[in-house]
Amino acid sequence: MTTAIEKKLWTSDDLEAFPDDGVERWIVNGELFEHPTGNDMSLYSPAHASSMTAVGSALLLWSRSRSSPKPTVFTGDVFYKFRNDPDTDVGVDIAVASPEQVAMVTPYSRFIEGAPLLAVEILSPSDRTEKVRIKTNAYLTHGTPLVWVVDPLDRVVTVYRPNAPPALFHAGLELICEPELPGFHCLVNDLFE
């Protein structure tokens, strides 16, 4: 269960001070959320890992096809700092960063500043609807123009945009992301192979 933890306002420094204890944490407008994931292997599955690889690969191929300066694809729960005071810091399974954001990243950076061009959440067996809703709303309300929620078990991608109803893409459909990711398109099936 995803829970909000009481305190006046949580900060990025508070978030960094937590140990790596099998609990996923993020801050939205100064409110800390925790989602126990456990330290066992039921958190992720081969389907989750395979989808992360396929989605990351499709986005990487697209990124490499762009003219310079190119957007950069990050995988593995990269943290984005959407705002300060109150802080909003959210980890994203896969994200596409603008060239301007990448130019500010150093080898010692803990966060990427601003909203990604695309945030991708890949559902794992431990994910709950409430967690995905909170994170998706945080992305959209803080400037992310495109959010994908990838469900490896049902083999569907739900696409969210600000001020628009979600769009569901299932096997056999082509995922086109104009104007947010110019030139990007792929078959939904290719994200689950």
PDB file of C-alpha atoms in Angstrom:
ATOM      1  CA  MET A   1       0.000   0.000   0.000  1.00  0.00           C
ATOM      2  CA  THR A   2       1.242   3.488  -0.846  1.00  0.00           C
ATOM      3  CA  THR A   3       1.153   5.785   2.167  1.00  0.00           C
ATOM      4  CA  ALA A   4       1.819   9.455   2.798  1.00  0.00           C
ATOM      5  CA  ILE A   5       4.132  10.082   5.768  1.00  0.00           C
ATOM      6  CA  GLU A   6       3.311  13.011   8.060  1.00  0.00           C
ATOM      7  CA  LYS A   7       5.733  15.902   8.541  1.00  0.00           C
ATOM      8  CA  LYS A   8       5.381  19.587   7.845  1.00  0.00           C
ATOM      9  CA  LEU A   9       7.317  19.520   4.539  1.00  0.00           C
ATOM     10  CA  TRP A  10       9.731  16.894   3.265  1.00  0.00           C
ATOM     11  CA  THR A  11      12.753  17.920   1.215  1.00  0.00           C
ATOM     12  CA  SER A  12      15.188  16.386  -1.241  1.00  0.00           C
ATOM     13  CA  ASP A  13      17.748  16.204   1.573  1.00  0.00           C
ATOM     14  CA  ASP A  14      15.304  14.132   3.644  1.00  0.00           C
ATOM     15  CA  LEU A  15      14.777  11.815   0.689  1.00  0.00           C
ATOM     16  CA  GLU A  16      18.516  11.313   0.212  1.00  0.00           C
ATOM     17  CA  ALA A  17      18.986  10.507   3.916  1.00  0.00           C
ATOM     18  CA  PHE A  18      16.794   7.382   3.813  1.00  0.00           C
ATOM     19  CA  PRO A  19      18.605   4.032   3.707  1.00  0.00           C
ATOM     20  CA  ASP A  20      18.218   1.594   0.825  1.00  0.00           C
ATOM     21  CA  ASP A  21      15.719  -0.547   2.723  1.00  0.00           C
ATOM     22  CA  GLY A  22      13.366  -1.954   0.105  1.00  0.00           C
ATOM     23  CA  VAL A  23      10.938   0.975   0.319  1.00  0.00           C
ATOM     24  CA  GLU A  24      10.313   3.152  -2.722  1.00  0.00           C
ATOM     25  CA  ARG A  25       9.998   6.822  -1.737  1.00  0.00           C
ATOM     26  CA  TRP A  26       9.134  10.020  -3.577  1.00  0.00           C
ATOM     27  CA  ILE A  27       8.037  13.556  -2.688  1.00  0.00           C
ATOM     28  CA  VAL A  28       5.151  15.460  -4.267  1.00  0.00           C
ATOM     29  CA  ASN A  29       4.720  19.073  -3.168  1.00  0.00           C
ATOM     30  CA  GLY A  30       6.612  18.383   0.062  1.00  0.00           C
ATOM     31  CA  GLU A  31       4.580  15.277   0.914  1.00  0.00           C
ATOM     32  CA  LEU A  32       6.544  12.031   1.267  1.00  0.00           C
ATOM     33  CA  PHE A  33       5.053   8.861  -0.191  1.00  0.00           C
ATOM     34  CA  GLU A  34       6.276   5.363   0.588  1.00  0.00           C
ATOM     35  CA  HIS A  35       5.541   2.150  -1.225  1.00  0.00           C
ATOM     36  CA  PRO A  36       7.023  -0.963   0.387  1.00  0.00           C
ATOM     37  CA  THR A  37       8.512  -3.133  -2.313  1.00  0.00           C
ATOM     38  CA  GLY A  38      10.206  -5.716  -0.161  1.00  0.00           C
ATOM     39  CA  ASN A  39      13.625  -7.148  -0.805  1.00  0.00           C
ATOM     40  CA  ASP A  40      12.442 -10.312  -2.497  1.00  0.00           C
ATOM     41  CA  MET A  41      12.427 -11.164  -6.181  1.00  0.00           C
ATOM     42  CA  SER A  42       8.616 -10.843  -6.458  1.00  0.00           C
ATOM     43  CA  LEU A  43       9.040  -7.095  -6.924  1.00  0.00           C
ATOM     44  CA  TYR A  44      10.014  -7.437 -10.546  1.00  0.00           C
ATOM     45  CA  SER A  45       9.486 -10.176 -13.042  1.00  0.00           C
ATOM     46  CA  PRO A  46      11.074 -11.275 -16.288  1.00  0.00           C
ATOM     47  CA  ALA A  47       8.156  -9.572 -18.089  1.00  0.00           C
ATOM     48  CA  HIS A  48       8.949  -6.277 -16.288  1.00  0.00           C
ATOM     49  CA  ALA A  49      12.659  -6.503 -17.084  1.00  0.00           C
ATOM     50  CA  SER A  50      12.024  -7.481 -20.694  1.00  0.00           C
ATOM     51  CA  SER A  51       9.620  -4.561 -21.200  1.00  0.00           C
ATOM     52  CA  MET A  52      12.097  -2.142 -19.629  1.00  0.00           C
ATOM     53  CA  THR A  53      14.743  -3.330 -22.075  1.00  0.00           C
ATOM     54  CA  ALA A  54      12.410  -3.169 -25.085  1.00  0.00           C
ATOM     55  CA  VAL A  55      10.996   0.279 -24.243  1.00  0.00           C
ATOM     56  CA  GLY A  56      14.449   1.671 -23.458  1.00  0.00           C
ATOM     57  CA  SER A  57      15.830   0.227 -26.708  1.00  0.00           C
ATOM     58  CA  ALA A  58      13.013   1.681 -28.837  1.00  0.00           C
ATOM     59  CA  LEU A  59      13.518   5.099 -27.261  1.00  0.00           C
ATOM     60  CA  LEU A  60      17.307   4.881 -27.600  1.00  0.00           C
ATOM     61  CA  LEU A  61      17.033   4.093 -31.314  1.00  0.00           C
ATOM     62  CA  TRP A  62      14.694   7.069 -31.730  1.00  0.00           C
ATOM     63  CA  SER A  63      17.030   9.354 -29.742  1.00  0.00           C
ATOM     64  CA  ARG A  64      20.024   8.346 -31.849  1.00  0.00           C
ATOM     65  CA  SER A  65      18.087   9.199 -35.011  1.00  0.00           C
ATOM     66  CA  ARG A  66      17.586  12.806 -33.897  1.00  0.00           C
ATOM     67  CA  SER A  67      19.877  15.626 -34.930  1.00  0.00           C
ATOM     68  CA  SER A  68      22.249  17.070 -32.341  1.00  0.00           C
ATOM     69  CA  PRO A  69      21.837  18.018 -29.610  1.00  0.00           C
ATOM     70  CA  LYS A  70      19.983  14.780 -28.935  1.00  0.00           C
ATOM     71  CA  PRO A  71      17.604  13.899 -26.108  1.00  0.00           C
ATOM     72  CA  THR A  72      18.933  11.257 -23.706  1.00  0.00           C
ATOM     73  CA  VAL A  73      17.151   8.135 -22.486  1.00  0.00           C
ATOM     74  CA  PHE A  74      17.585   7.139 -18.830  1.00  0.00           C
ATOM     75  CA  THR A  75      16.472   3.835 -17.315  1.00  0.00           C
ATOM     76  CA  GLY A  76      16.552   2.411 -13.833  1.00  0.00           C
ATOM     77  CA  ASP A  77      14.488   4.754 -11.668  1.00  0.00           C
ATOM     78  CA  VAL A  78      16.270   8.041 -12.365  1.00  0.00           C
ATOM     79  CA  PHE A  79      15.095  10.816 -10.039  1.00  0.00           C
ATOM     80  CA  TYR A  80      13.697  14.064 -11.384  1.00  0.00           C
ATOM     81  CA  LYS A  81      13.431  17.225  -9.315  1.00  0.00           C
ATOM     82  CA  PHE A  82      10.303  18.902 -10.623  1.00  0.00           C
ATOM     83  CA  ARG A  83      10.256  21.795  -8.193  1.00  0.00           C
ATOM     84  CA  ASN A  84      11.671  23.232  -4.960  1.00  0.00           C
ATOM     85  CA  ASP A  85       9.926  24.628  -1.896  1.00  0.00           C
ATOM     86  CA  PRO A  86       7.913  22.522  -1.583  1.00  0.00           C
ATOM     87  CA  ASP A  87      10.006  19.835  -3.188  1.00  0.00           C
ATOM     88  CA  THR A  88       8.711  17.371  -5.764  1.00  0.00           C
ATOM     89  CA  ASP A  89      11.194  14.563  -6.515  1.00  0.00           C
ATOM     90  CA  VAL A  90       9.982  11.438  -8.288  1.00  0.00           C
ATOM     91  CA  GLY A  91      11.837   8.389  -9.571  1.00  0.00           C
ATOM     92  CA  VAL A  92      10.949   7.345 -13.117  1.00  0.00           C
ATOM     93  CA  ASP A  93      11.473   3.839 -14.553  1.00  0.00           C
ATOM     94  CA  ILE A  94      12.437   5.252 -17.971  1.00  0.00           C
ATOM     95  CA  ALA A  95      12.689   8.921 -18.897  1.00  0.00           C
ATOM     96  CA  VAL A  96      13.670  11.003 -21.886  1.00  0.00           C
ATOM     97  CA  ALA A  97      15.607  14.135 -20.918  1.00  0.00           C
ATOM     98  CA  SER A  98      16.023  17.204 -23.065  1.00  0.00           C
ATOM     99  CA  PRO A  99      19.520  18.153 -24.262  1.00  0.00           C
ATOM    100  CA  GLU A 100      19.351  21.200 -21.959  1.00  0.00           C
ATOM    101  CA  GLN A 101      18.690  18.996 -18.926  1.00  0.00           C
ATOM    102  CA  VAL A 102      21.496  16.626 -19.859  1.00  0.00           C
ATOM    103  CA  ALA A 103      23.934  19.539 -20.185  1.00  0.00           C
ATOM    104  CA  MET A 104      23.379  20.297 -16.470  1.00  0.00           C
ATOM    105  CA  VAL A 105      23.989  16.698 -15.295  1.00  0.00           C
ATOM    106  CA  THR A 106      27.366  15.934 -13.742  1.00  0.00           C
ATOM    107  CA  PRO A 107      28.792  12.560 -12.677  1.00  0.00           C
ATOM    108  CA  TYR A 108      27.762  13.513  -9.114  1.00  0.00           C
ATOM    109  CA  SER A 109      24.198  14.634  -9.876  1.00  0.00           C
ATOM    110  CA  ARG A 110      21.525  12.972  -7.758  1.00  0.00           C
ATOM    111  CA  PHE A 111      18.575  14.483  -9.641  1.00  0.00           C
ATOM    112  CA  ILE A 112      17.760  15.748 -13.107  1.00  0.00           C
ATOM    113  CA  GLU A 113      16.189  19.196 -12.868  1.00  0.00           C
ATOM    114  CA  GLY A 114      12.787  19.874 -14.456  1.00  0.00           C
ATOM    115  CA  ALA A 115      10.258  17.634 -16.153  1.00  0.00           C
ATOM    116  CA  PRO A 116      11.249  14.893 -18.604  1.00  0.00           C
ATOM    117  CA  LEU A 117       9.974  14.952 -22.174  1.00  0.00           C
ATOM    118  CA  LEU A 118       8.582  11.473 -21.472  1.00  0.00           C
ATOM    119  CA  ALA A 119       8.081   9.536 -18.228  1.00  0.00           C
ATOM    120  CA  VAL A 120       7.521   5.778 -18.473  1.00  0.00           C
ATOM    121  CA  GLU A 121       6.240   3.635 -15.622  1.00  0.00           C
ATOM    122  CA  ILE A 122       6.446  -0.108 -16.213  1.00  0.00           C
ATOM    123  CA  LEU A 123       4.068  -1.995 -13.976  1.00  0.00           C
ATOM    124  CA  SER A 124       5.555  -4.685 -11.790  1.00  0.00           C
ATOM    125  CA  PRO A 125       3.672  -7.301  -9.757  1.00  0.00           C
ATOM    126  CA  SER A 126       3.973  -5.128  -6.624  1.00  0.00           C
ATOM    127  CA  ASP A 127       2.568  -1.946  -8.224  1.00  0.00           C
ATOM    128  CA  ARG A 128      -0.791  -0.666  -7.094  1.00  0.00           C
ATOM    129  CA  THR A 129      -3.229   1.609  -8.889  1.00  0.00           C
ATOM    130  CA  GLU A 130      -2.874   4.320  -6.224  1.00  0.00           C
ATOM    131  CA  LYS A 131       0.921   4.523  -6.597  1.00  0.00           C
ATOM    132  CA  VAL A 132       0.736   4.786 -10.384  1.00  0.00           C
ATOM    133  CA  ARG A 133      -2.027   7.427 -10.156  1.00  0.00           C
ATOM    134  CA  ILE A 134      -0.022   9.582  -7.715  1.00  0.00           C
ATOM    135  CA  LYS A 135       3.139   9.417  -9.819  1.00  0.00           C
ATOM    136  CA  THR A 136       1.336   9.981 -13.132  1.00  0.00           C
ATOM    137  CA  ASN A 137      -0.460  13.028 -11.704  1.00  0.00           C
ATOM    138  CA  ALA A 138       2.855  14.385 -10.392  1.00  0.00           C
ATOM    139  CA  TYR A 139       4.450  14.055 -13.827  1.00  0.00           C
ATOM    140  CA  LEU A 140       1.572  15.726 -15.637  1.00  0.00           C
ATOM    141  CA  THR A 141       0.998  18.570 -13.158  1.00  0.00           C
ATOM    142  CA  HIS A 142       4.701  19.433 -13.085  1.00  0.00           C
ATOM    143  CA  GLY A 143       5.233  19.783 -16.804  1.00  0.00           C
ATOM    144  CA  THR A 144       5.798  16.340 -18.313  1.00  0.00           C
ATOM    145  CA  PRO A 145       4.028  16.440 -21.680  1.00  0.00           C
ATOM    146  CA  LEU A 146       3.834  12.664 -22.181  1.00  0.00           C
ATOM    147  CA  VAL A 147       3.503   9.726 -19.766  1.00  0.00           C
ATOM    148  CA  TRP A 148       3.325   6.035 -20.645  1.00  0.00           C
ATOM    149  CA  VAL A 149       2.142   3.364 -18.235  1.00  0.00           C
ATOM    150  CA  VAL A 150       3.329   0.056 -19.669  1.00  0.00           C
ATOM    151  CA  ASP A 151       1.571  -3.123 -18.521  1.00  0.00           C
ATOM    152  CA  PRO A 152       3.670  -6.168 -19.496  1.00  0.00           C
ATOM    153  CA  LEU A 153       1.079  -8.680 -18.286  1.00  0.00           C
ATOM    154  CA  ASP A 154      -1.834  -7.301 -20.328  1.00  0.00           C
ATOM    155  CA  ARG A 155       0.521  -6.071 -23.068  1.00  0.00           C
ATOM    156  CA  VAL A 156      -0.960  -2.581 -23.226  1.00  0.00           C
ATOM    157  CA  VAL A 157       0.402   0.966 -23.020  1.00  0.00           C
ATOM    158  CA  THR A 158      -1.741   3.738 -21.571  1.00  0.00           C
ATOM    159  CA  VAL A 159      -0.671   7.167 -22.822  1.00  0.00           C
ATOM    160  CA  TYR A 160      -1.366  10.265 -20.732  1.00  0.00           C
ATOM    161  CA  ARG A 161      -1.107  13.885 -21.801  1.00  0.00           C
ATOM    162  CA  PRO A 162      -2.055  17.005 -19.804  1.00  0.00           C
ATOM    163  CA  ASN A 163      -5.710  17.986 -20.158  1.00  0.00           C
ATOM    164  CA  ALA A 164      -6.565  14.968 -22.324  1.00  0.00           C
ATOM    165  CA  PRO A 165      -8.214  11.630 -21.642  1.00  0.00           C
ATOM    166  CA  PRO A 166      -5.856   8.637 -21.450  1.00  0.00           C
ATOM    167  CA  ALA A 167      -5.390   6.649 -24.663  1.00  0.00           C
ATOM    168  CA  LEU A 168      -5.013   2.870 -24.564  1.00  0.00           C
ATOM    169  CA  PHE A 169      -2.737   1.129 -27.086  1.00  0.00           C
ATOM    170  CA  HIS A 170      -2.807  -2.653 -27.264  1.00  0.00           C
ATOM    171  CA  ALA A 171      -1.051  -5.332 -29.290  1.00  0.00           C
ATOM    172  CA  GLY A 172      -1.376  -4.705 -33.006  1.00  0.00           C
ATOM    173  CA  LEU A 173      -1.522  -0.913 -32.728  1.00  0.00           C
ATOM    174  CA  GLU A 174       1.222   1.555 -33.562  1.00  0.00           C
ATOM    175  CA  LEU A 175       2.344   3.958 -30.853  1.00  0.00           C
ATOM    176  CA  ILE A 176       2.950   7.397 -32.377  1.00  0.00           C
ATOM    177  CA  CYS A 177       4.008  10.222 -30.085  1.00  0.00           C
ATOM    178  CA  GLU A 178       3.700  13.412 -32.102  1.00  0.00           C
ATOM    179  CA  PRO A 179       4.377  16.204 -31.300  1.00  0.00           C
ATOM    180  CA  GLU A 180       6.166  15.338 -28.024  1.00  0.00           C
ATOM    181  CA  LEU A 181       8.667  12.878 -29.557  1.00  0.00           C
ATOM    182  CA  PRO A 182       8.926  13.915 -33.210  1.00  0.00           C
ATOM    183  CA  GLY A 183       9.385  10.950 -35.492  1.00  0.00           C
ATOM    184  CA  PHE A 184       8.908   8.307 -32.786  1.00  0.00           C
ATOM    185  CA  HIS A 185       6.683   5.375 -33.659  1.00  0.00           C
ATOM    186  CA  CYS A 186       6.727   1.673 -32.892  1.00  0.00           C
ATOM    187  CA  LEU A 187       4.395  -1.269 -32.767  1.00  0.00           C
ATOM    188  CA  VAL A 188       3.084  -1.931 -29.278  1.00  0.00           C
ATOM    189  CA  ASN A 189       4.004  -5.609 -29.745  1.00  0.00           C
ATOM    190  CA  ASP A 190       7.662  -4.570 -30.026  1.00  0.00           C
ATOM    191  CA  LEU A 191       7.592  -3.271 -26.442  1.00  0.00           C
ATOM    192  CA  PHE A 192       6.811  -6.727 -25.097  1.00  0.00           C
ATOM    193  CA  GLU A 193       9.204  -8.941 -27.065  1.00  0.00           C
TER     194      GLU A 193
END
